[in-house]
Every structure is written in structure tokens, then in C-alpha cells.
Amino acid sequence: CKALTGIDLTNCTQWYRFVEIYYHRAETVHKGKTVPAQVETVVLYLPDVWSRLPTRMEWDGLHHNYKKKLDQLLQQKREAEGDDKDANTGAIPKKEPTHYAQLDPKNMKLTELREELEARSLPSKGMTAQLIARLIKVLKSEQDKEEKENASKTEAEKIAAAREKEKEEERKKKEEEEKKKQKEREIQLLEKKYILPEKSHILVHPSRMAKGGKFDCTVMSLSELLDYRQDNSKEHSFEVFLFAELFNAMLMRDFGFRIYKSLVEAPEKTKEEKDDKDSKSKDKKSEKDKKDEEKNNSDDVDDKTKKEQAVRVTMDPYLLLAFIYFDQNLHGHLSDKMIEELLHSLGLQLSRAQIKKLVQKVESKGLVDYRKLTDRPKDEPKQNGTHSTEDLVTLAYGNKRLLPIFDESISPKKRSKTKTTIANTGIPNGYAKVKGSTVNISKLQTEFKTSVDSCRESDKLLEKLQTENERLNEQARRTSVAIEKLSMELHDFKERLSNTSSELSGVEGKTKWYFTLMNEIYEKLQPVFANKTEKKEAEDCQDTEMREEDVETQKETEEKMSV
């Protein structure tokens, strides 16, 4: 069991011998040797696994270790994803060339011109005018090439290409969504494996080596075990099914006896005649009157039932469990015939009249509403069981005492012998002799009770401290995540700052170089512009003189004409 499931049953103190199976093996031949006929015995034990449950402190330690392991796995996963991102960001991707329709080379900056030329695998060194001419030439060739391709393509091909592009985009989106879902599934699977419930449980670790790594353990209910195929003749399956049937029979017997005990304790009906008269008068009513009354009184009945449900509380949960075990559809009631058959199957040798009398105490119209037996008003004080152990023994025997075969089991001679042995010991009531010393049992009980109460209080305080610790751990985890996020953002900003500073230094160097170049050009072109200005001034002077002479000649001619 420990090798296959990881459950250590050495701490189980009680092992119940539940089933013993005998296989009659016929004579067979194995590896050339005759094996004689023999009887093989298989015994199934039912261990008390509740004694194997970890204590509160052990469970808290397991809870903490599993949570720590989960945090480690998630941290490793985040680091692996971060390494992949760093590897992707470390290799600077080559910029794709921009479409020619979106570019205007004459209005572009020098850095943009160089980037576009580098994206097209062209030299990016030279003057600005050279780069512009080079880029314009390339863009024109791209435009001519695209126009030729568009001219050769038909409209159907264009539509097909557009559809293929859309499909490719959809495929990429689906792949991204699937990756995200896969990550979420992996995280959920890890949390399901490593997050333990609050209450202590028995942990199962299936062996990874058994059955080639396909061995697994599942939790199955008793109803699933009972729903087996009749043609399954394997020995191991047969043993499991036989165990399930016997376990079901044991539960039916125990729950049936609890129901029988509750029927014995139930009070007798005091108003049977009135109920009979009311039932007869109700039967005489017509269906129309019944429908009208149901419509008029439905609201009142609902209010009453709500009040009763709000006030009534389950006082005997074990009895409720016994009834629910047989009420598989959870109708809230059982038929009187079903309860009669159940009481007959207990083997108490009760007569039909006795069983009918017990069932009639609680049945109404052929049904038994077991909530009336399990639930009580909230204000009503809790009633302790009136039956002692002797009464329970008499109930368990039923009518067997009347049969002669069972007389020796509870003979009065044995009772008298036990009483005389107790009286002869000379030990007073409430005391016991253990290893030669008398022990006060009542005092031990009180001390045990106080220790149990103190343990409960310490458990409550421990749970409170654990919740506070979990809250603080969660807060610390959130702050650590926020710190990691801020540190990553700071790292990104530092990288951006370094990149921008390097670009700025490069731009400053280029500006200085351009400034010196412009100064050299200005110094070389300055004398040329000076000569041009002198010539222009001389020409302007000549023009003014010519104009003055023309004006004077014009005046002279006008004077002569006037004379």
C-alpha cells in the first residue's frame, strides 16, 4: 500500500477482519510441475484509517511545505519565461522596410533615411542629398515592381490573398490565446496538486513506476462500486465488488437499526379518529373545491412552511443520515412498505403486526416524513437518549429472547457471577485498580475534560493565528510581486535612458560635424558672394545714372517743344 499509494498504515491500531474468501484451486501444471489441488484463503482487512490522519500541527506543516513548493515551481516558471523574453529582446530584430506610399524622402530626417536604407540592405553613409536620391530611386523601383505584380494579378487572386492574410492573422491570434490558456491550465493544475484543504486529510501519492507510469488513484463512492458489471469475472474485481456488497449490507443493518430505535422512541398518535374523519370528509370534496382551496390557501401554506423551516433545526443528524441513505432521490419521505421491508431484513424476528404498529406511529397516507423525527423546534430543549445500554441490548435482540436457541447467550447465572466478582473485589464505585494502585475515575474524567477543553481553545487560537499569518503572507506576496514589477520597469527605463543617451551623444557629434562643415562651406563661398554683390552694386549705379540722363534729355525735349 505504501509503495503504490504512499499511505503508511503502520500507525493504524485497529484492523477489522471484514471478509474471508476461500478459493478451491484445481490441480494444475506449472513449468512442468504438477501443483496439487489446494484451498487458497484471501482475507480482506478494514483498517481504522482515521487514526492515520495527521494532527493539526502536522497538517499545518504539510500545508506550509506544499505551499512553499508551489511558490518555488511558479517562481521557476516565471524565471524561465523571463529568460525567454530576455533572449528574444537581446537579439535586436531587423526593422522591416516601410511601404513606399507611406514615405516622403524630401521631408524625412537623416536618421529615418538611414533606417529605411538599412532595412533595404543599402549603404546608409553619405550626404543627405545623396541619401534622398538613393531612397527615391529605390522607392520608385518598388513602386514599379508592385504595379507590375498588381497588373498581372486578377481580382480573384487578390481576394484569395486577402483571405489568406486574414486566416493567417486569425491563426496567430488563436495560437496566442491557446498559449495563454495552456499557461492558465498549467498553473491551475499545479495549484490543484499543491494547495491542500483546511481540514486534515489522508494524502495519496500514486506510484510513478507502477504499470509503466499509468497507475492512478481515484476516490469512488459506494454507489459507484455497487454499479458493476455481472460479467466481470476477474478475481481482484470480484473481491472489491464483494467487499462493496458486504459494506453496503453492514450500513443497511446499522442505519436500519437506528431507524427502528427512532420508531420505538416515537410517541403514539393521540388523534387518530379525528384524522380519519378529516380524511373521509376531504375525500368527499370535489376536485373543483380542492383546486379553489389550494389556490386560496397556497400563500398561507407557503408562509407557514417557511416559518416552520426557519424555526425547526436538525437535532439528530445521525438519524437523518440513516434516512437519507435509503432516500436516494432525496424526496424527504419514505414509503411505509419500504420501512416495513427494512425492519424485516434486520433479523429481529419481529412479527408483521409489531412492525405495522411501529410504522403507523409515524406514517401519514402511506408515507413517512422523516424530517418530523429528525428535526425539532429551535426553542425546544435537546432530549437525551432515554435508552441505556441494557435497553439497547433488548432492542437489538427483538423477539430472539422468546426463542430457546438464544437463552444461553444472556443467562441470569452469568449476570450473577459477574456481579459477585465485582462485589468481592472490595473496590468502591468510581474507582479502579491499575497495577496495584486505585485510580479515581471521576477525577480522571474531569481532568481529561479540562485538558480537552484547553486543547480546543488552543486549536481555536491556533486557527486564528494561522488565518492572520496567511493574510500577512498573502500581503507580503503581493508586495513582493509589486516590487518585482517595479524593478522590471526600472530596468526597462534604465535601458531606454542608456539608449537615448547614446543616441543623443551620436546626434550631438553629428551636429558638431555638420556645423564645422557648414562653416567651411561658408568660408569658401563668402568671397564669391562678395564679388557678386559688388558687381550688382556697380550695375545698380550705372542703371541709376542712365535713368537720370534719360530724365534730363526728356526735359530738354519738352522745353524745346514748348518754345
XYZ file of C-alpha atoms in Angstrom, residues 126-409:
284
model
C 26.848 59.912 -47.353
C 25.336 63.368 -47.533
C 21.643 63.987 -47.036
C 21.055 64.776 -50.700
C 22.759 61.543 -51.707
C 20.640 59.526 -49.253
C 17.432 61.169 -50.504
C 18.299 60.438 -54.130
C 19.215 56.862 -53.276
C 15.957 56.276 -51.357
C 13.820 57.888 -54.082
C 15.378 55.586 -56.661
C 14.681 52.501 -54.532
C 11.100 53.547 -53.790
C 10.426 54.106 -57.480
C 11.714 50.634 -58.321
C 9.486 49.165 -55.586
C 6.501 51.051 -56.953
C 7.141 49.806 -60.492
C 7.536 46.239 -59.257
C 4.289 46.360 -57.263
C 2.388 47.864 -60.192
C 3.600 45.063 -62.451
C 2.530 42.438 -59.898
C -0.872 44.057 -59.437
C -1.353 44.211 -63.168
C -0.555 40.518 -63.524
C -2.837 39.501 -60.634
C -6.543 39.005 -61.173
C -9.256 40.121 -58.793
C -9.845 36.533 -57.633
C -6.196 36.188 -56.696
C -6.339 39.459 -54.779
C -9.392 38.263 -52.833
C -7.716 34.917 -52.144
C -4.560 36.670 -50.940
C -6.614 38.921 -48.645
C -8.449 35.897 -47.260
C -5.193 34.045 -46.675
C -3.855 37.082 -44.855
C -6.948 37.205 -42.637
C -6.663 33.469 -41.955
C -3.016 33.883 -41.020
C -3.889 36.682 -38.594
C -6.694 34.599 -37.069
C -4.341 31.632 -36.744
C -1.774 33.781 -34.938
C -4.451 35.109 -32.581
C -5.669 31.577 -31.858
C -2.119 30.412 -31.161
C -1.611 33.270 -28.704
C -4.928 32.504 -26.975
C -4.068 28.794 -26.796
C -0.694 29.629 -25.257
C -2.384 31.792 -22.621
C -4.955 29.084 -21.884
C -2.197 26.468 -21.668
C -0.328 28.601 -19.134
C -3.509 29.066 -17.095
C -4.196 25.306 -17.218
C -0.669 24.524 -16.032
C -0.993 26.992 -13.145
C -4.411 25.591 -12.186
C -3.034 22.039 -12.319
C -0.137 22.990 -10.055
C -2.491 24.727 -7.619
C -4.783 21.702 -7.615
C -1.835 19.449 -6.777
C -0.167 21.584 -4.121
C -2.952 23.589 -2.417
C -4.315 21.497 0.464
C -7.728 21.930 2.126
C -8.105 23.447 5.580
C -9.152 20.215 7.299
C -6.713 17.332 7.612
C -6.941 14.520 5.053
C -5.012 11.414 4.101
C -2.639 12.311 1.271
C -2.255 9.851 -1.600
C 0.791 9.844 -3.883
C 0.335 7.275 -6.691
C 3.489 5.473 -7.738
C 5.002 6.717 -10.987
C 6.766 3.404 -11.609
C 3.793 1.024 -11.344
C 2.108 -0.045 -14.592
C 4.597 1.897 -16.660
C 3.658 5.219 -15.054
C -0.075 4.765 -15.773
C -1.040 3.836 -12.210
C -3.528 6.268 -10.696
C -5.828 6.514 -7.672
C -9.363 7.903 -7.650
C -11.935 8.479 -4.927
C -15.064 6.402 -5.655
C -18.338 6.379 -3.781
C -20.046 3.220 -2.588
C -22.792 3.609 -5.193
C -20.163 3.609 -7.957
C -18.605 0.430 -6.574
C -22.013 -1.244 -6.432
C -22.720 -0.323 -10.064
C -20.569 -3.114 -11.513
C -20.992 -5.463 -14.448
C -22.074 -9.007 -13.778
C -19.783 -10.434 -16.470
C -16.616 -9.082 -14.808
C -15.059 -12.333 -13.550
C -11.593 -11.120 -12.523
C -10.620 -12.172 -9.017
C -9.469 -8.736 -7.870
C -12.610 -7.090 -9.242
C -14.775 -9.793 -7.670
C -13.160 -9.210 -4.274
C -13.741 -5.455 -4.499
C -17.375 -5.937 -5.532
C -17.954 -8.470 -2.753
C -16.461 -6.054 -0.235
C -18.751 -3.277 -1.520
C -21.828 -5.508 -1.228
C -20.951 -6.564 2.333
C -20.143 -2.997 3.342
C -23.494 -1.894 1.934
C -25.224 -4.656 3.904
C -23.428 -3.504 7.074
C -24.557 0.099 6.573
C -28.115 -1.003 5.803
C -28.174 -3.019 9.025
C -26.750 -0.185 11.164
C -28.925 2.536 9.659
C -31.960 0.261 9.737
C -31.463 -0.412 13.450
C -31.159 3.340 14.087
C -34.467 3.872 12.268
C -36.034 1.032 14.271
C -34.811 2.668 17.508
C -36.316 6.020 16.487
C -39.664 4.349 15.711
C -39.667 2.707 19.139
C -38.962 6.080 20.788
C -41.616 7.911 18.720
C -44.797 8.807 20.668
C -48.145 7.216 19.899
C -50.758 9.059 17.851
C -53.437 10.670 20.074
C -55.864 11.977 17.432
C -56.218 9.056 15.062
C -60.032 9.163 14.899
C -60.070 12.873 14.109
C -57.512 12.368 11.396
C -59.635 9.554 9.929
C -62.767 11.730 9.942
C -60.911 14.609 8.356
C -59.516 12.327 5.678
C -63.008 10.960 4.905
C -64.529 14.425 4.687
C -61.696 15.579 2.462
C -62.223 12.624 0.143
C -65.873 13.632 -0.324
C -64.917 17.063 -1.640
C -64.969 17.549 -5.357
C -61.897 18.284 -7.405
C -63.069 21.839 -8.153
C -63.400 22.693 -4.478
C -59.962 21.262 -3.852
C -58.432 23.376 -6.603
C -60.128 26.533 -5.312
C -58.993 25.877 -1.771
C -55.468 25.152 -2.934
C -55.367 28.461 -4.808
C -56.758 30.439 -1.862
C -54.666 28.768 0.815
C -51.419 28.331 -1.136
C -49.978 31.592 0.171
C -50.888 30.774 3.778
C -49.394 27.295 3.489
C -46.195 28.664 1.986
C -45.874 31.201 4.809
C -46.453 28.513 7.427
C -43.948 26.132 5.861
C -41.361 28.902 5.618
C -41.856 29.750 9.291
C -41.588 26.098 10.272
C -38.463 25.613 8.172
C -36.909 28.711 9.663
C -37.677 27.631 13.232
C -37.046 23.870 13.059
C -33.480 22.600 13.449
C -31.973 19.140 12.901
C -31.381 17.655 16.342
C -30.349 14.131 15.319
C -28.004 14.290 12.288
C -27.126 10.576 12.533
C -30.791 9.613 12.211
C -31.109 11.993 9.253
C -28.118 10.281 7.635
C -29.773 6.895 8.162
C -32.964 8.000 6.407
C -31.113 9.767 3.588
C -29.097 6.600 2.916
C -32.331 4.883 1.837
C -33.924 8.006 0.306
C -31.637 8.085 -2.713
C -33.746 10.623 -4.644
C -33.962 12.946 -1.595
C -37.748 13.285 -1.625
C -37.847 13.889 2.117
C -40.039 10.865 2.826
C -40.076 7.065 2.576
C -42.963 4.713 1.886
C -44.358 2.655 4.756
C -43.836 -0.575 2.793
C -40.156 0.214 2.315
C -39.665 0.754 6.052
C -41.560 -2.465 6.835
C -39.288 -4.427 4.484
C -36.262 -2.753 6.055
C -37.326 -3.767 9.575
C -37.994 -7.332 8.405
C -34.460 -7.506 6.947
C -32.834 -6.668 10.310
C -33.360 -10.219 11.575
C -35.036 -9.151 14.826
C -37.726 -11.825 14.348
C -40.468 -9.195 14.720
C -43.981 -10.078 13.632
C -45.797 -8.207 10.895
C -48.248 -6.788 13.418
C -45.440 -5.367 15.563
C -43.746 -3.748 12.568
C -47.031 -2.339 11.274
C -47.796 -0.863 14.686
C -44.388 0.842 14.772
C -44.755 2.270 11.272
C -48.308 3.537 11.897
C -46.949 5.756 14.678
C -45.227 7.992 12.122
C -46.833 7.270 8.731
C -49.382 9.508 7.041
C -51.147 8.498 3.805
C -48.653 5.697 3.178
C -45.593 7.933 3.588
C -43.195 8.622 6.453
C -41.881 12.188 6.649
C -38.599 11.546 8.435
C -37.948 15.252 8.959
C -40.553 15.165 11.719
C -38.361 12.644 13.540
C -35.003 14.321 12.961
C -35.970 17.993 13.304
C -37.219 19.785 16.392
C -38.160 23.389 17.162
C -35.185 25.551 17.945
C -36.508 26.646 21.345
C -37.247 23.090 22.444
C -34.573 21.701 24.799
C -32.434 18.891 23.435
C -33.638 15.496 24.629
C -31.025 12.998 25.677
C -31.457 9.375 24.709
C -33.622 7.608 27.296
C -32.327 4.150 26.368
C -29.460 2.735 28.386
C -27.083 0.056 27.162
C -29.320 -2.689 28.562
C -32.310 -1.238 26.730
C -30.296 -1.136 23.517
C -29.359 -4.792 24.021
C -33.008 -5.742 24.457
C -33.869 -3.747 21.337
C -31.092 -5.487 19.415
C -32.421 -8.918 20.406
C -36.007 -8.116 19.442
C -38.046 -11.329 19.645
C -34.940 -13.535 19.781
C -35.287 -13.795 23.555
C -38.513 -15.698 23.019
C -36.660 -18.352 21.011
C -34.952 -21.142 23.028
C -31.766 -21.065 20.961
C -30.822 -17.636 22.310
C -31.472 -18.315 26.020
C -27.871 -19.246 26.880
C -26.406 -16.021 25.477
